[in-house]
Coordinates of C-alpha atoms and ligand atoms in Angstrom, one line a residue:
X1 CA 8.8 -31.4 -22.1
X2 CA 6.2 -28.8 -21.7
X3 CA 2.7 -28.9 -22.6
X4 CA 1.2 -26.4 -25.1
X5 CA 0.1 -23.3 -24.2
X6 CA 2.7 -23.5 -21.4
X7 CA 3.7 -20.0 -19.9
X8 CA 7.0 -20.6 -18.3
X9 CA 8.3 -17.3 -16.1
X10 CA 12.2 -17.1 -15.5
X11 CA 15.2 -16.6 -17.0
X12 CA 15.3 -18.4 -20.8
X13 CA 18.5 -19.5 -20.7
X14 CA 17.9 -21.3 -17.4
X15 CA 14.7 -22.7 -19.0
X16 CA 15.9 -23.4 -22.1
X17 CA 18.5 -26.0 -20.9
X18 CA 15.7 -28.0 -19.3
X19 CA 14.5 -28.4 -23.3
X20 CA 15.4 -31.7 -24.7
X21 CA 17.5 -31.3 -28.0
X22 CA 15.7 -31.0 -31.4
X23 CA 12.1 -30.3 -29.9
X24 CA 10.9 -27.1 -31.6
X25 CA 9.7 -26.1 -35.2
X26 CA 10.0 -22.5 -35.0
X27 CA 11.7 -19.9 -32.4
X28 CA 10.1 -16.2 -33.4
X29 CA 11.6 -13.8 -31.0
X30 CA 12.1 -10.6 -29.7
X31 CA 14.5 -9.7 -27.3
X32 CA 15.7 -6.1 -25.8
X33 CA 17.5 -4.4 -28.5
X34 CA 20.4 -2.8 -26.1
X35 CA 18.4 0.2 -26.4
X36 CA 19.6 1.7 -23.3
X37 CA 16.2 2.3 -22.2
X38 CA 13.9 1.4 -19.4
X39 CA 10.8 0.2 -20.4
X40 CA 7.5 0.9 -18.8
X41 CA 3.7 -0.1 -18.8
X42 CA 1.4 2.1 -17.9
X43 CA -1.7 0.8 -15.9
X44 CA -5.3 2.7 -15.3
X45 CA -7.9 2.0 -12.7
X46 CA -11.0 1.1 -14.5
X47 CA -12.9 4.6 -14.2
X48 CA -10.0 6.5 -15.7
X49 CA -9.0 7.2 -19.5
X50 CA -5.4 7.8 -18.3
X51 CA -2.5 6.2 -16.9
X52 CA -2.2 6.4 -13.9
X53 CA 1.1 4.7 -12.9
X54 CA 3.7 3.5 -14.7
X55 CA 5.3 -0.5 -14.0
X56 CA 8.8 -0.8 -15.0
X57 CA 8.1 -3.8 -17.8
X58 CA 11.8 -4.6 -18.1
X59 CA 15.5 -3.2 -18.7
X60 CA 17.2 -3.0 -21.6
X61 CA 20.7 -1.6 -20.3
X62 CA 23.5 -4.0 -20.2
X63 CA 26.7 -3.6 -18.0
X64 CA 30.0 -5.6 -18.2
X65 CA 30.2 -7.7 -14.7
X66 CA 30.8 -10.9 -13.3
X67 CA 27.7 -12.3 -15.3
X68 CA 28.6 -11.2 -18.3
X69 CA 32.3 -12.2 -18.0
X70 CA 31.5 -15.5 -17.0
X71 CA 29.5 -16.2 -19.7
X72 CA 32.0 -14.9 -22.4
X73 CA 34.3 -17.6 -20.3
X74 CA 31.9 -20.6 -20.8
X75 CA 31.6 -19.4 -24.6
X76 CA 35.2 -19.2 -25.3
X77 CA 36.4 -22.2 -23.3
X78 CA 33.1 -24.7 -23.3
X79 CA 31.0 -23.8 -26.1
X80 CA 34.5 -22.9 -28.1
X81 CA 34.3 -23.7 -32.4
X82 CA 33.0 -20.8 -34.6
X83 CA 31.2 -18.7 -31.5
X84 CA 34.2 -19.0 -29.2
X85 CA 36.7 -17.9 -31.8
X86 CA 33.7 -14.8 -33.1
X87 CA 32.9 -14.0 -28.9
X88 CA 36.8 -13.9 -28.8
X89 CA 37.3 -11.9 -31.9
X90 CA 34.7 -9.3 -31.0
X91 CA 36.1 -9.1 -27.5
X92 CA 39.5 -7.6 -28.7
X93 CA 37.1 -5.0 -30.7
X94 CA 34.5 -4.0 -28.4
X95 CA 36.4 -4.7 -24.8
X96 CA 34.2 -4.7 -21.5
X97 CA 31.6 -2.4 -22.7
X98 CA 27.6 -3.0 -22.4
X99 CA 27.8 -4.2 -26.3
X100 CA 30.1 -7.1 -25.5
X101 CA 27.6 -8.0 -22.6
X102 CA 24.6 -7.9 -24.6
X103 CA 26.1 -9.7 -27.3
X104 CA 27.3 -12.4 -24.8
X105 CA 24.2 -12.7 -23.1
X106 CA 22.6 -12.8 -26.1
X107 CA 25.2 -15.7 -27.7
X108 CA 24.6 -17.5 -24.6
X109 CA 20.6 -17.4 -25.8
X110 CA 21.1 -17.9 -28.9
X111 CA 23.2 -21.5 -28.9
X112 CA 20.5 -22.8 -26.7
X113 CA 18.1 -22.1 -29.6
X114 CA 19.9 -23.2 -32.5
X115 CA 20.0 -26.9 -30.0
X116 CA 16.3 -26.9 -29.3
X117 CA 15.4 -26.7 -33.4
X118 CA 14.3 -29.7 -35.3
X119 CA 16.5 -29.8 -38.6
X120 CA 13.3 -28.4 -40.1
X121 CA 13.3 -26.0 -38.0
X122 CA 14.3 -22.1 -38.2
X123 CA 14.6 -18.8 -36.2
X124 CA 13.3 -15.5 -36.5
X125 CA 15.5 -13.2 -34.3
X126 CA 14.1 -9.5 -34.1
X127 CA 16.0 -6.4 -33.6
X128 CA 17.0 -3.1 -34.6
X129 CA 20.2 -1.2 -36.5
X130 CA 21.6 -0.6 -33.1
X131 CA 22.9 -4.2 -32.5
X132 CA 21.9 -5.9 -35.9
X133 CA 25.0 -5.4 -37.7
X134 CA 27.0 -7.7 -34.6
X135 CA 24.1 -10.1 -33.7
X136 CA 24.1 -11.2 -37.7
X137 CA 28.1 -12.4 -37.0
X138 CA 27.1 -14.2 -34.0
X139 CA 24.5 -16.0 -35.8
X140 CA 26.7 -16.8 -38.6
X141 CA 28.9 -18.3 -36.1
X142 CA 26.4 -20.7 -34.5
X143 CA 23.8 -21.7 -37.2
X144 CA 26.7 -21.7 -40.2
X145 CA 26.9 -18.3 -42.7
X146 CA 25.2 -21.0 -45.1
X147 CA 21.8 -21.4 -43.2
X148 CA 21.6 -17.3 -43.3
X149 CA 17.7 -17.3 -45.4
X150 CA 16.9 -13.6 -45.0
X151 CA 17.4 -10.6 -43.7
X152 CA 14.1 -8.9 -43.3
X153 CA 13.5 -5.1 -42.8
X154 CA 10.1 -3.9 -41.7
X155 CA 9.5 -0.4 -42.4
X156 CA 6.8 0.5 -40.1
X157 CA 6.1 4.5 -41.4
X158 CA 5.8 5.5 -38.2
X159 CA 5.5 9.6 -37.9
X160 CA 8.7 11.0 -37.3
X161 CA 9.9 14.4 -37.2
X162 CA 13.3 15.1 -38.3
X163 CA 16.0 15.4 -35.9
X164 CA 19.4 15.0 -36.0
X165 CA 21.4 15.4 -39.1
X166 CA 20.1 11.7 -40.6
X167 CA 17.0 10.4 -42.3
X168 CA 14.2 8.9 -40.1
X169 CA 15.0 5.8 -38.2
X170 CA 11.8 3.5 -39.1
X171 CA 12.6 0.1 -39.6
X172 CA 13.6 -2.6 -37.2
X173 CA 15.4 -6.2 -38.7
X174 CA 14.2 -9.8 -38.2
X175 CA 16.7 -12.2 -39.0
X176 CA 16.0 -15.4 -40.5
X177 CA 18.0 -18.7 -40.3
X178 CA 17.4 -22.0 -40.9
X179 CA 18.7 -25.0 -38.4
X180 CA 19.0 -27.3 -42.0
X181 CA 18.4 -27.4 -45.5
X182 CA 15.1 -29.0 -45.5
X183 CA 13.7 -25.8 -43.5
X184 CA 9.9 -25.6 -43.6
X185 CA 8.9 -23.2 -46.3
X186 CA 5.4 -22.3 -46.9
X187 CA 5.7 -19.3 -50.1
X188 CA 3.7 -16.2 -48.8
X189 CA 2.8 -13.5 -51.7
X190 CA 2.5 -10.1 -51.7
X191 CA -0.5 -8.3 -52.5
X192 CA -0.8 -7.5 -56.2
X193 CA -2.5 -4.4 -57.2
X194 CA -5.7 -5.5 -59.6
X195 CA -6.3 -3.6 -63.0
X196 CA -9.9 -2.5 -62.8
X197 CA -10.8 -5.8 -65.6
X198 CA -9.4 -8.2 -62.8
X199 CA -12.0 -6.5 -60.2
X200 CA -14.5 -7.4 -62.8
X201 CA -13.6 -10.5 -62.6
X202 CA -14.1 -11.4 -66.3
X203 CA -12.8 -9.7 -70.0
X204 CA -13.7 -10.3 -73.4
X205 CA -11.5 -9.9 -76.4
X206 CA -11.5 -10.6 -80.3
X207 CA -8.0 -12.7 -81.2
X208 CA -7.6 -13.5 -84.9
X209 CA -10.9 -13.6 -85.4
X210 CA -11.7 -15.8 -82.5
X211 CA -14.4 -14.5 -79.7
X212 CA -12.4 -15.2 -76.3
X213 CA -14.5 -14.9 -72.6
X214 CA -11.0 -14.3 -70.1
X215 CA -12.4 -15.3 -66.6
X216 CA -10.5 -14.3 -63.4
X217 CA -13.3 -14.9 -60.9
X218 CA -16.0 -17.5 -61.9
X219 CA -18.2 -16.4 -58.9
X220 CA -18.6 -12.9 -60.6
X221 CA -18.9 -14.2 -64.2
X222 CA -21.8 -16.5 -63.0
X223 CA -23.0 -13.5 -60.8
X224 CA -22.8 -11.1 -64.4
X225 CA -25.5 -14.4 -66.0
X226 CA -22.9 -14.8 -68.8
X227 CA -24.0 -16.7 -71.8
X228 CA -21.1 -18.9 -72.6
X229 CA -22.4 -20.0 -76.0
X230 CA -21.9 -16.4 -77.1
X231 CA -17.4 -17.2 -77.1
X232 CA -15.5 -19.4 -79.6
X233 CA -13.0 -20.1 -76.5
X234 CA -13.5 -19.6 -72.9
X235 CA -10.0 -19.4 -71.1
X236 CA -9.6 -19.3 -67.4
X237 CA -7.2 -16.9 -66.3
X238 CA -5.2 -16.3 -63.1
X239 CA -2.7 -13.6 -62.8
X240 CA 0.0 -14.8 -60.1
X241 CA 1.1 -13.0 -56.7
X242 CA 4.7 -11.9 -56.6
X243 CA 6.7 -13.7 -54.2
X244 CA 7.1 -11.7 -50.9
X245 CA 10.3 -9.9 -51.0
X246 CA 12.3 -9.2 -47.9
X247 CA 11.1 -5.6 -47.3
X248 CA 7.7 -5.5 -45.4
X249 CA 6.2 -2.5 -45.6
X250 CA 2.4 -3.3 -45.5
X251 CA 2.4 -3.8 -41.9
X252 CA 1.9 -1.1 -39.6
X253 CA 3.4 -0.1 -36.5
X254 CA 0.2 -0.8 -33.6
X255 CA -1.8 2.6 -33.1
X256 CA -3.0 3.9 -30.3
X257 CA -6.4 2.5 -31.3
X258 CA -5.0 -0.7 -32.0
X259 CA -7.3 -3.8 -30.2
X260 CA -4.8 -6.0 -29.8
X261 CA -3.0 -3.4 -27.4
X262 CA -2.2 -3.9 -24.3
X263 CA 0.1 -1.0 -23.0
X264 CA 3.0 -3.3 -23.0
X265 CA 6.3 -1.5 -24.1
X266 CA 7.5 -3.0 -27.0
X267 CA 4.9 -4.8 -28.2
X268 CA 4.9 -6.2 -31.8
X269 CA 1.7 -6.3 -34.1
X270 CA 0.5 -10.2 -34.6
X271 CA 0.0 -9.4 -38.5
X272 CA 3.6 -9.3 -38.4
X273 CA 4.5 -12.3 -36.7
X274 CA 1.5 -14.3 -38.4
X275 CA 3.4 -13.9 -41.8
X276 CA 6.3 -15.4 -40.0
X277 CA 4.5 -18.5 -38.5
X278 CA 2.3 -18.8 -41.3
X279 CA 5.5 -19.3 -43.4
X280 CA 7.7 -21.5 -41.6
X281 CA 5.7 -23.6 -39.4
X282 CA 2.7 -25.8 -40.2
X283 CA -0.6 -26.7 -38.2
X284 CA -0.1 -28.2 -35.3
X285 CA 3.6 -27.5 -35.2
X286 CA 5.6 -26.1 -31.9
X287 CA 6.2 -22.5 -32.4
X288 CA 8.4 -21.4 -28.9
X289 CA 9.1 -17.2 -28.2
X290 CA 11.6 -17.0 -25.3
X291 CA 11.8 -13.4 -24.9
X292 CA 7.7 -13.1 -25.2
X293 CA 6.7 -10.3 -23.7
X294 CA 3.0 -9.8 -23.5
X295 CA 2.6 -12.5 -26.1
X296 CA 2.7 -11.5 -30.0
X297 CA 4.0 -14.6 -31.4
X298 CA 1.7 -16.9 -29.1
X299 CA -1.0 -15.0 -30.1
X300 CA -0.2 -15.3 -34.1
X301 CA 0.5 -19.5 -33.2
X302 CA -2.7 -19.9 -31.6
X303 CA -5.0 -17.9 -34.2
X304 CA -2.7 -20.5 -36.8
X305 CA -3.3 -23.6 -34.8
X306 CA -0.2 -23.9 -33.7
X307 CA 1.1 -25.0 -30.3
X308 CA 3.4 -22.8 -28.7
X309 CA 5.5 -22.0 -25.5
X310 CA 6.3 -18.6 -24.0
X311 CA 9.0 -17.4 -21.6
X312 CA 9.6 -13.9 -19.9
X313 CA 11.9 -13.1 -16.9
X314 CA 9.0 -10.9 -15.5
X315 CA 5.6 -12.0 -13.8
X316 CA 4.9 -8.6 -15.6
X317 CA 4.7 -9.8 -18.8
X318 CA 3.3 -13.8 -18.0
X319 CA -0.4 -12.1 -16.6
X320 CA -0.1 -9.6 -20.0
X321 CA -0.3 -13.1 -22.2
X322 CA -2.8 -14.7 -19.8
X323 CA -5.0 -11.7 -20.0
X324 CA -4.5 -11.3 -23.7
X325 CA -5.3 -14.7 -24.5
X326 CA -8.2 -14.5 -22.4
X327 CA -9.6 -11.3 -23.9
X328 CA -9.2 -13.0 -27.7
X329 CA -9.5 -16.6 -26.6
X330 CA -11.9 -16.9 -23.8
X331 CA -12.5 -20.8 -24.2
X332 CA -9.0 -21.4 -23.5
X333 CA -9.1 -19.3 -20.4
X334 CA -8.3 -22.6 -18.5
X335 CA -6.3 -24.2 -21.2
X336 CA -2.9 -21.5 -20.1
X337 CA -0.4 -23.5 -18.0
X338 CA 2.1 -20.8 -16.0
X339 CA 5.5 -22.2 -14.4
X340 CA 7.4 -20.2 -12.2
X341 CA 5.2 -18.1 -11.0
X342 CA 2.8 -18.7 -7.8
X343 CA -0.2 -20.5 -8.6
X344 CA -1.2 -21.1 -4.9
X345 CA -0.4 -20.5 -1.4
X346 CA 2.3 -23.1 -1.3
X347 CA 4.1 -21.8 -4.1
X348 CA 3.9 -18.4 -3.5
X349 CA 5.1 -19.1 0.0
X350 CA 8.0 -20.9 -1.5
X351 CA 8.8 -18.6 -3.4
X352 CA 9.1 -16.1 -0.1
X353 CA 11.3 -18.3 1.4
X354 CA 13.6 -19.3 -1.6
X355 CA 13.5 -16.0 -3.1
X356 CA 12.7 -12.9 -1.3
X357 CA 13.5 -11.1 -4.0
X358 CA 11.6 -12.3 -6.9
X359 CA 8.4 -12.7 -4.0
X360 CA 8.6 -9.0 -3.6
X361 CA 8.5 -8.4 -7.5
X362 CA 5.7 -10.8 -7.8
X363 CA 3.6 -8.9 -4.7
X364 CA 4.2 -5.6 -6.2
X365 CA 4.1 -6.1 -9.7
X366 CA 1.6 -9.1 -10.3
X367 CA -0.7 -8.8 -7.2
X368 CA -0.7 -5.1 -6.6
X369 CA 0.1 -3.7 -9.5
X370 CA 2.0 -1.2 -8.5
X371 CA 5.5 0.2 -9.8
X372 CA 8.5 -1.9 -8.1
X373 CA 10.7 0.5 -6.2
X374 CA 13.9 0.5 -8.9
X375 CA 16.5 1.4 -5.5
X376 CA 16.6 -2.0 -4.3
X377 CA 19.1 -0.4 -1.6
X378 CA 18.3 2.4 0.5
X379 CA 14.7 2.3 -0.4
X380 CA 13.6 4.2 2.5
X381 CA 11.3 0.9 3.1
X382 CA 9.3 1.3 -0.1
X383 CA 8.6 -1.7 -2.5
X384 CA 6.3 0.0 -4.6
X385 CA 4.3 2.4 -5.5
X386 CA 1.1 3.4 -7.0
X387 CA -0.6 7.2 -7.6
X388 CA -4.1 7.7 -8.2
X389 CA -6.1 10.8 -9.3
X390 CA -8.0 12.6 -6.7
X391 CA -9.9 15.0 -9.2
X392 CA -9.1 18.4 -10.0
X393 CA -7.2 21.0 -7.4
X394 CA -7.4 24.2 -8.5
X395 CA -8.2 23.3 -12.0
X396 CA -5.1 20.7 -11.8
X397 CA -5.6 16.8 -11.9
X398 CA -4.4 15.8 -8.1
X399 CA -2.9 12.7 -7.2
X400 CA -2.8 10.5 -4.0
X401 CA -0.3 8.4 -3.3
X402 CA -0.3 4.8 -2.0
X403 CA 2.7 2.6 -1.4
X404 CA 3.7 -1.2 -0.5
X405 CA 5.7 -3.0 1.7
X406 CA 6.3 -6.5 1.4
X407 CA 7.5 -8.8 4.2
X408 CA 8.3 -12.6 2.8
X409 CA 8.8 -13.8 6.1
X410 CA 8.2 -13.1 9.9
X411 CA 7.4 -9.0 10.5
X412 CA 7.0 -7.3 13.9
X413 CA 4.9 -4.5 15.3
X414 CA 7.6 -2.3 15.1
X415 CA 8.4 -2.9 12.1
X416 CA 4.9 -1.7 10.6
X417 CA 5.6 1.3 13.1
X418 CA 8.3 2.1 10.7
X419 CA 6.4 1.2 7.8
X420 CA 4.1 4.5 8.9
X421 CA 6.8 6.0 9.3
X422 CA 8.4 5.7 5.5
X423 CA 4.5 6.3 4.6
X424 CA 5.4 9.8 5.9
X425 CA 8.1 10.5 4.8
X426 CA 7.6 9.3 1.1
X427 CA 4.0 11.9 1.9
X428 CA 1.4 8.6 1.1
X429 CA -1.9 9.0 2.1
X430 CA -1.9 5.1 2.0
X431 CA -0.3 1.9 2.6
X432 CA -0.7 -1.7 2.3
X433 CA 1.6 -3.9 4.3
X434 CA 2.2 -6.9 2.5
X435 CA 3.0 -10.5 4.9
X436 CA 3.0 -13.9 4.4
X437 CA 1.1 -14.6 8.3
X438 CA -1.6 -13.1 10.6
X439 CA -1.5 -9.9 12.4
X440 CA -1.6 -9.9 16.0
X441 CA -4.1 -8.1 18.3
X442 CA -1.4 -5.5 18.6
X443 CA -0.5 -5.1 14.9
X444 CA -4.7 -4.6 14.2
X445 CA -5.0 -1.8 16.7
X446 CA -2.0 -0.3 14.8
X447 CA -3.7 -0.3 11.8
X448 CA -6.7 1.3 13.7
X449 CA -4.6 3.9 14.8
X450 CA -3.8 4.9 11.5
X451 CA -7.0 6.2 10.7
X452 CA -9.3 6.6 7.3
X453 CA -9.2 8.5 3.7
X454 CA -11.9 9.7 2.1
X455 CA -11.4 9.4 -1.7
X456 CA -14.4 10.8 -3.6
X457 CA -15.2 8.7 -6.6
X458 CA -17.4 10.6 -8.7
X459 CA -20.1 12.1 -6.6
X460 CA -19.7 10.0 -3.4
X461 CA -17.1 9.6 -0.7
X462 CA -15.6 5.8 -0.2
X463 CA -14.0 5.7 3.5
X464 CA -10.6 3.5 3.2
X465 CA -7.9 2.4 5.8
X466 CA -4.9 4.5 5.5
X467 CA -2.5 1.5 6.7
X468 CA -3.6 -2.2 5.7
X469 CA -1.9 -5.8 6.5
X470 CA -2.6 -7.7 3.5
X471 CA -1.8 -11.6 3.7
X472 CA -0.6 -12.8 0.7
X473 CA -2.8 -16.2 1.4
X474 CA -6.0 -13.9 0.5
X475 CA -4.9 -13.5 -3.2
X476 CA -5.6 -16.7 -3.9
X477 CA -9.6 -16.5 -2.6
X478 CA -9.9 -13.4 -5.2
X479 CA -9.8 -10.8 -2.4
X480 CA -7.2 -7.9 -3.0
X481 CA -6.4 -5.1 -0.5
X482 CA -8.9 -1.9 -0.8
X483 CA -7.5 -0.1 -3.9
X484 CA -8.4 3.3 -4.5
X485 CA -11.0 2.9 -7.7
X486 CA -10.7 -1.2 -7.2
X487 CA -9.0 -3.9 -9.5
X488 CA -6.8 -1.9 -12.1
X489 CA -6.6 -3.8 -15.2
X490 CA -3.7 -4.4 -17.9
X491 CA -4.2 -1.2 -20.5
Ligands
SAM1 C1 11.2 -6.6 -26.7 S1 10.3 -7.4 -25.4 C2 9.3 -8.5 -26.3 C3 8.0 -7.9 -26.8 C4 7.1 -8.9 -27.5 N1 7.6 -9.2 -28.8 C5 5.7 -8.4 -27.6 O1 5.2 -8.1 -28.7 O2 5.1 -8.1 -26.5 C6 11.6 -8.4 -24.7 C7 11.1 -9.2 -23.5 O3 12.2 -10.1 -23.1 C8 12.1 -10.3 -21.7 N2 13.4 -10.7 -21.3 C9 14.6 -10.0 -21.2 N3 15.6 -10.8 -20.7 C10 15.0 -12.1 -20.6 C11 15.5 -13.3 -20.1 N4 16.8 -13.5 -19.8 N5 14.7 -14.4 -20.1 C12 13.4 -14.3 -20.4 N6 12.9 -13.1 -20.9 C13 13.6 -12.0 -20.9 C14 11.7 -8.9 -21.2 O4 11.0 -9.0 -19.9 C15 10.7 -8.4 -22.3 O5 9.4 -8.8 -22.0

């Protein structure tokens, strides 16, 4: 079982299995909606206000395919019971269409959860009107339409303009279930607005006769020097909370200004998911999120004192929680513990040779920070790419253009050859030649050959190689390949 403050980067399902059963208090999560969108993060070098590239964060698109078809399979045939009869059911609805595959993918998920929960135990699941209405029926199916609690609907007033012929879409839906009926409950209350007497903190009235002092706050009634002796009866009154009702709508959506924000898409605000751990977990309990993102409901356990786990499929979204912990938790900068992703030359260099793939994400993404090249095929020998502003042209904001190559294993001087080559034809005034191993003699005066850019950073010119060889080994001392403006950091 993992530690706390474990950061775990792969695919949750995957990781999930390696959970022994009945392990976890709470599961607060939030996974892609099926919003048919792309999701970005933008990234700025640290002189500029503005972003300057955009990372693909994840994809929220769903297509029927093997995958999804052999999932529906296990569910029908393996899991079987309520959620293979519903996965059935819905199948003869909603055929092979992107619906049917997120909702298998997301069965799939959800089955492992409802195993890890202790019988105290409960899950949030977030999501939106666009999916809500078929996820509820799947949870029905696994957790048992009895262990439904709430159906929460947080109505973020975001500004909207009207379009379309409908009313403003501005609430998202966090479903709550319980794994028992012992779930742990702790009441939250809504905020009660005070009558200006309450403020006061103290009221006095004449009843039958009798002189009455009403006290709601003793602090201000000794602050006021109030002579008790003066009252027949002194009465020590406390008007109640309501109970928190299912709507939330004193929770806004995260501004612009926002501290807690870090650029990534989709991010949640941590009063949001504070309510939720603060109500059905307790100190010291095991909160897990295994669609985390950059980190909202880690961040809401830790500020609790809860322990917690986080997984993401994206090395993306693993350095956004490490940073954000680090920016409002700086003692525990040592304390985060992050599986799956390269923690030294070994690993990393595993990774190359297991997955070439997943290495060339983590170079371009994690390391460099630049976007990944979405055409996996045909990419004209691009990996990534990253544009930076040059100043003003004409009155316009310019932008240079560097790009990425990343070679996992062996690489040959012609082979950087052709890397100049795509650097010309994708117009980039630079490049940076990713490799696991050391340049020849040959491949050095190549990267002579290529010559220098002048960048001018505010005032003064900085000379840079237009071509680099980077080895991936170097990462790991703290040195990164020249970057026009340096280190860009998380938004
Ligand atoms: C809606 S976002 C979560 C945002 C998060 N609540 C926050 O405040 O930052 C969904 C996340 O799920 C991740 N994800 C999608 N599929 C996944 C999978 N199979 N395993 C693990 N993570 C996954 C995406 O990378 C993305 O970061």
């Amino acid at each position: 079982m993992h530690e706390n403050r474990t950061l775990i980067r792969g695919d949750n399902l995957e990781e999930m299995r390696k959970f022994p059963d009945a392990c976890i208090d709470l599961i607060a999560t939030d996974p892609p909606f099926n919003s048919k969108r792309d999701y970005f993060v933008p990234y700025r070098d640290e002189h500029g206000k503005q972003p300057d590239a955009l990372v693909k964060a994840f994809t929220d698109t769903w297509a029927w395919g093997d995958a999804a078809e052999d999932t529906c399979k296990s569910l029908i045939v393996e899991e079987g019971g309520q959620i293979g009869a519903t996965i059935q059911g819905l199948q003869q609805f909603l055929n092979e269409t992107p619906m049917m595959a997120y909702l298998v993918m997301m069965a799939a998920r959800i089955v492992e959860m409802h195993r890890l929960l202790k019988d105290t135990g409960s899950l949030y699941l977030h999501c939106d009107p666009s999916a809500s209405h078929y996820l509820k029926i799947v949870l029905d199916a696994i957790f048992g339409i009895s262990q439904f609690q709430n159906e929460i609907i947080w109505n973020y007033h975001r500004f909207s303009r009207n379009s379309g012929r409908r009313f403003a879409r501005m609430n998202d839906i966090i479903f709550f279930y319980s794994k028992g009926n012992k779930n742990t409950f702790n009441f939250q209350y809504a905020e009660r607005r005070k009558s200006s007497v309450e403020e006061k903190g103290w009221d006095t009235v004449v009843d039958k006769g009798v002189k009455k002092l009403l006290i709601y706050d003793m602090e201000k009634v000794q602050q006021a020097g109030i002579d008790f002796e003066r009252y027949d009866k002194v009465v020590t009154t406390k008007k109640l909370d309501p109970a928190m009702g299912q709507v939330w709508s004193d929770i806004q959506f995260l501004n612009s200004q926002a501290k807690e924000r870090t650029g990534y898409p989709t991010q949640k605000p941590v009063a949001l998911y504070k309510r939720i751990v603060a109500a059905s977990s307790n100190e010291g309990d095991l909160v897990l999120d295994p669609f985390c993102g950059c980190g909202t409901t880690l961040m809401a356990a830790e500020e609790l004192g809860r322990q917690w786990i986080g997984i993401d499929l994206t090395y993306l979204a693993t350095g956004a929680v490490k940073h954000q912990i680090e920016k409002f938790f700086p003692q525990l900068r040592d304390s985060v513990i992050v599986s799956g992703t390269p923690e030294d030359t070994d690993t990393a260099l595993a990774l190359a040779r297991r997955d070439p793939a997943g290495f060339e994400e983590w170079c371009v993404t994690h390391v460099l920070k630049f976007k990944s090249n979405a055409k996996k095929v045909a990419d004209g020998g691009i990996d990534g790419l990253y544009t930076f502003p040059i100043g003003k042209i004409k009155g316009r904001q310019a932008y240079g253009k560097m790009v990425a190559q990343v070679k996992g294993g062996g690489y040959t001087l012609s082979q950087i050859r052709d890397f100049r080559t795509a650097m010309q034809n994708a117009k980039a005034d630079l490049g940076v030649f990713v490799v696991t191993r050391k340049p020849t003699r040959g491949m050095l005066d190549e990267v002579r050959r290529a010559g220098t850019y002048q960048i001018d950073a505010g005032g003064f010119t900085v000379s840079m190689p237009c071509l680099q060889i980077y080895q991936i080994q170097d990462y790991f001392t703290g040195i990164l390949p020249k970057l026009p403006f340096g280190d860009r950091q998380l938004l």
